CSV table of C-alpha atoms in Angstrom, one decimal:
chain,number,residue,atom,x,y,z
A,1,ALA,CA,58.2,-6.4,-126.4
A,2,ILE,CA,56.6,-9.8,-126.7
A,3,ARG,CA,57.7,-12.4,-124.3
A,4,THR,CA,57.4,-16.1,-125.2
A,5,LEU,CA,56.8,-18.4,-122.3
A,6,GLY,CA,58.5,-21.7,-122.6
A,7,THR,CA,56.4,-24.8,-122.4
A,8,THR,CA,57.4,-27.8,-120.5
A,9,GLY,CA,56.0,-31.3,-121.2
A,10,THR,CA,53.9,-32.8,-118.4
A,11,THR,CA,52.9,-36.4,-118.0
A,12,ALA,CA,50.0,-37.7,-116.1
A,13,PRO,CA,51.1,-39.3,-112.8
A,14,THR,CA,51.3,-43.0,-112.8
A,15,PRO,CA,48.4,-44.5,-110.9
A,16,PRO,CA,49.3,-46.8,-108.0
A,17,ALA,CA,49.4,-50.4,-108.9
A,18,VAL,CA,46.3,-52.3,-108.1
A,19,PRO,CA,47.3,-55.5,-106.2
A,20,THR,CA,46.3,-58.7,-107.9
A,21,PRO,CA,44.6,-60.9,-105.4
A,22,SER,CA,46.7,-64.1,-105.1
A,23,ARG,CA,44.9,-67.3,-105.0
A,24,PRO,CA,45.9,-70.1,-102.7
A,25,PRO,CA,48.3,-72.7,-104.1
A,26,GLU,CA,47.3,-75.9,-105.7
A,27,CYS,CA,46.6,-78.8,-103.4
A,28,THR,CA,49.4,-81.3,-103.1
A,29,ALA,CA,48.6,-85.0,-102.6
A,30,SER,CA,49.8,-84.8,-99.0
A,31,GLN,CA,47.1,-82.2,-98.3
A,32,LEU,CA,44.3,-84.3,-99.5
A,33,GLU,CA,42.3,-87.3,-98.5
A,34,GLY,CA,39.4,-89.0,-100.3
A,35,SER,CA,36.6,-91.4,-99.9
A,36,LEU,CA,34.3,-93.4,-102.1
A,37,ASP,CA,31.1,-91.5,-101.8
A,38,SER,CA,28.6,-93.3,-103.9
A,39,ASP,CA,28.4,-96.0,-106.6
A,40,GLN,CA,25.5,-97.0,-108.8
A,41,GLY,CA,25.1,-98.6,-112.1
A,42,ALA,CA,23.2,-100.7,-114.6
A,43,ALA,CA,23.9,-102.7,-117.7
A,44,GLY,CA,27.6,-103.0,-116.9
A,45,THR,CA,28.3,-99.3,-116.5
A,46,ILE,CA,29.3,-98.2,-113.0
A,47,TYR,CA,29.2,-94.5,-111.8
A,48,THR,CA,31.2,-93.7,-108.7
A,49,GLY,CA,31.4,-90.4,-106.8
A,50,TRP,CA,34.6,-89.6,-104.9
A,51,GLU,CA,34.6,-87.0,-102.1
A,52,VAL,CA,37.8,-85.1,-101.4
A,53,ARG,CA,38.8,-82.8,-98.5
A,54,ASN,CA,41.8,-80.8,-97.5
A,55,LYS,CA,43.3,-82.3,-94.3
A,56,SER,CA,46.1,-79.8,-94.0
A,57,SER,CA,46.1,-76.5,-92.0
A,58,SER,CA,46.2,-74.2,-95.1
A,59,THR,CA,43.8,-73.4,-97.9
A,60,CYS,CA,44.5,-74.9,-101.3
A,61,THR,CA,42.8,-75.2,-104.7
A,62,LEU,CA,42.0,-77.8,-107.3
A,63,ASP,CA,41.2,-77.2,-110.9
A,64,GLY,CA,40.9,-79.9,-113.6
A,65,TYR,CA,41.0,-83.7,-113.4
A,66,PHE,CA,42.7,-86.2,-111.2
A,67,GLY,CA,45.0,-88.8,-112.6
A,68,VAL,CA,44.0,-92.3,-111.5
A,69,GLN,CA,45.7,-95.7,-110.9
A,70,MET,CA,44.2,-98.7,-109.3
A,71,SER,CA,45.8,-101.5,-107.3
A,72,SER,CA,45.1,-104.7,-105.5
A,73,GLY,CA,47.2,-105.9,-102.6
A,74,GLY,CA,49.7,-103.1,-103.3
A,75,THR,CA,50.2,-104.2,-106.9
A,76,GLN,CA,49.2,-101.8,-109.6
A,77,LEU,CA,46.6,-103.0,-112.1
A,78,ALA,CA,46.5,-102.0,-115.7
A,79,LEU,CA,44.3,-99.0,-116.2
A,80,THR,CA,43.8,-96.2,-118.7
A,81,TYR,CA,41.6,-93.2,-118.2
A,82,THR,CA,40.1,-90.3,-120.2
A,83,ALA,CA,39.1,-86.9,-118.8
A,84,VAL,CA,35.5,-86.1,-119.7
A,85,SER,CA,33.2,-83.2,-119.2
A,86,GLY,CA,29.5,-83.4,-119.8
A,87,ASN,CA,25.9,-82.5,-118.8
A,88,GLY,CA,27.0,-78.9,-118.1
A,89,VAL,CA,29.8,-79.9,-115.7
A,90,SER,CA,33.3,-78.7,-116.6
A,91,PRO,CA,36.4,-78.0,-114.7
A,92,THR,CA,35.9,-75.4,-112.0
A,93,LEU,CA,38.4,-73.8,-109.6
A,94,VAL,CA,37.5,-75.3,-106.2
A,95,THR,CA,39.0,-73.8,-103.1
A,96,LEU,CA,39.4,-76.2,-100.2
A,97,PRO,CA,39.6,-74.6,-96.8
A,98,PRO,CA,41.4,-76.3,-93.9
A,99,GLY,CA,39.5,-77.7,-90.9
A,100,THR,CA,36.4,-79.0,-92.7
A,101,ALA,CA,34.4,-81.9,-91.3
A,102,ALA,CA,35.6,-85.5,-91.8
A,103,LEU,CA,34.7,-87.4,-95.0
A,104,ASN,CA,31.3,-89.2,-94.9
A,105,SER,CA,30.3,-87.3,-91.8
A,106,GLY,CA,27.2,-85.8,-93.4
A,107,ASN,CA,28.7,-82.3,-93.4
A,108,ASP,CA,30.5,-82.0,-96.7
A,109,GLN,CA,30.8,-78.2,-96.8
A,110,GLY,CA,34.2,-77.1,-98.2
A,111,HIS,CA,34.7,-80.5,-99.9
A,112,ALA,CA,35.1,-81.4,-103.6
A,113,ILE,CA,33.6,-84.2,-105.6
A,114,PHE,CA,34.5,-85.9,-108.9
A,115,TYR,CA,32.9,-88.8,-110.7
A,116,MET,CA,34.2,-91.8,-112.5
A,117,ARG,CA,32.5,-94.0,-115.1
A,118,SER,CA,33.7,-97.6,-115.6
A,119,ASN,CA,32.6,-100.9,-117.1
A,120,ASP,CA,32.5,-104.1,-115.1
A,121,THR,CA,31.3,-106.6,-117.7
A,122,CYS,CA,34.3,-107.9,-119.6
A,123,ASP,CA,36.6,-110.9,-119.7
A,124,GLY,CA,39.4,-110.2,-117.2
A,125,ALA,CA,37.8,-107.5,-115.2
A,126,LYS,CA,40.1,-106.5,-112.3
A,127,GLU,CA,39.0,-106.2,-108.7
A,128,PRO,CA,41.0,-103.3,-107.1
A,129,ASP,CA,41.1,-102.7,-103.4
A,130,ALA,CA,42.4,-99.2,-103.7
A,131,PHE,CA,42.6,-96.2,-106.1
A,132,GLU,CA,45.5,-93.7,-106.2
A,133,PHE,CA,44.6,-90.2,-107.3
A,134,THR,CA,47.1,-87.6,-108.5
A,135,PRO,CA,46.1,-83.9,-108.2
A,136,PRO,CA,46.0,-81.9,-111.5
A,137,HIS,CA,49.4,-80.4,-112.6
A,138,LEU,CA,51.3,-82.1,-109.8
A,139,SER,CA,53.0,-85.4,-108.9
A,140,GLY,CA,52.4,-87.6,-105.9
A,141,SER,CA,49.1,-89.3,-105.1
A,142,PHE,CA,46.8,-90.1,-102.2
A,143,THR,CA,45.1,-93.5,-101.8
A,144,VAL,CA,41.5,-94.3,-101.3
A,145,SER,CA,40.7,-97.9,-100.2
A,146,VAL,CA,37.6,-99.5,-101.6
A,147,GLY,CA,37.9,-102.9,-100.0
A,148,THR,CA,37.2,-106.1,-101.9
A,149,ASP,CA,33.5,-106.2,-101.9
A,150,GLY,CA,32.9,-106.8,-105.6
A,151,PHE,CA,34.2,-103.6,-107.1
A,152,PHE,CA,35.3,-104.6,-110.7
A,153,VAL,CA,36.8,-102.5,-113.5
A,154,CYS,CA,37.5,-103.5,-117.1
A,155,GLY,CA,40.8,-101.5,-117.4
A,156,HIS,CA,39.5,-98.1,-118.6
A,157,VAL,CA,37.7,-95.4,-116.8
A,158,ASP,CA,36.3,-91.9,-117.6
A,159,ILE,CA,37.2,-89.3,-115.0
A,160,GLY,CA,34.9,-86.3,-114.6
A,161,PRO,CA,36.1,-82.8,-113.6
A,162,ILE,CA,36.8,-81.8,-110.0
A,163,SER,CA,33.8,-79.8,-108.8
A,164,PRO,CA,32.5,-78.2,-105.6
A,165,ARG,CA,30.6,-80.7,-103.5
A,166,GLY,CA,27.0,-80.9,-104.6
A,167,ALA,CA,27.8,-80.6,-108.3
A,168,ALA,CA,26.0,-82.9,-110.8
A,169,ASN,CA,27.4,-86.1,-112.1
A,170,PRO,CA,28.7,-85.3,-115.6
A,171,PHE,CA,27.9,-88.8,-116.8
A,172,ILE,CA,24.2,-89.0,-115.9
A,173,ALA,CA,21.7,-86.5,-117.4
């Protein structure tokens, strides 16, 4: 007699899930502080670099462009801005650890930088004493004082992408 053995279907075992590394949350305005790092210009065009650090006790990230507003004596001044990449500089995820050195201390490891281009030769140029920057994708802002030492803006600025400290200025080749 011939016996037929029954077959049973088998399935391959499901491999264990590979955990996806989670990245730190985006930096909120309250975690950040900034400082005017540099300014230079010629023929009416001013290029400013802005250094940013995480002042909180937990790591956070920035990716994209800051929103910007300027003010004088606490009153907002008219300003429009355009996000601009250039010269090989584009938005990059920047991780800002806690506990880095103070701004303008000469030790900028773990800090971010972004650049701004503006014009200061127009009728009605405004003299801001502070800029407010809003982190990408979030609300709230942090303020950077620039004093009143002849910093003039014609009402429109180009904002470069947030980059790790040491990145090139996207507006100057």
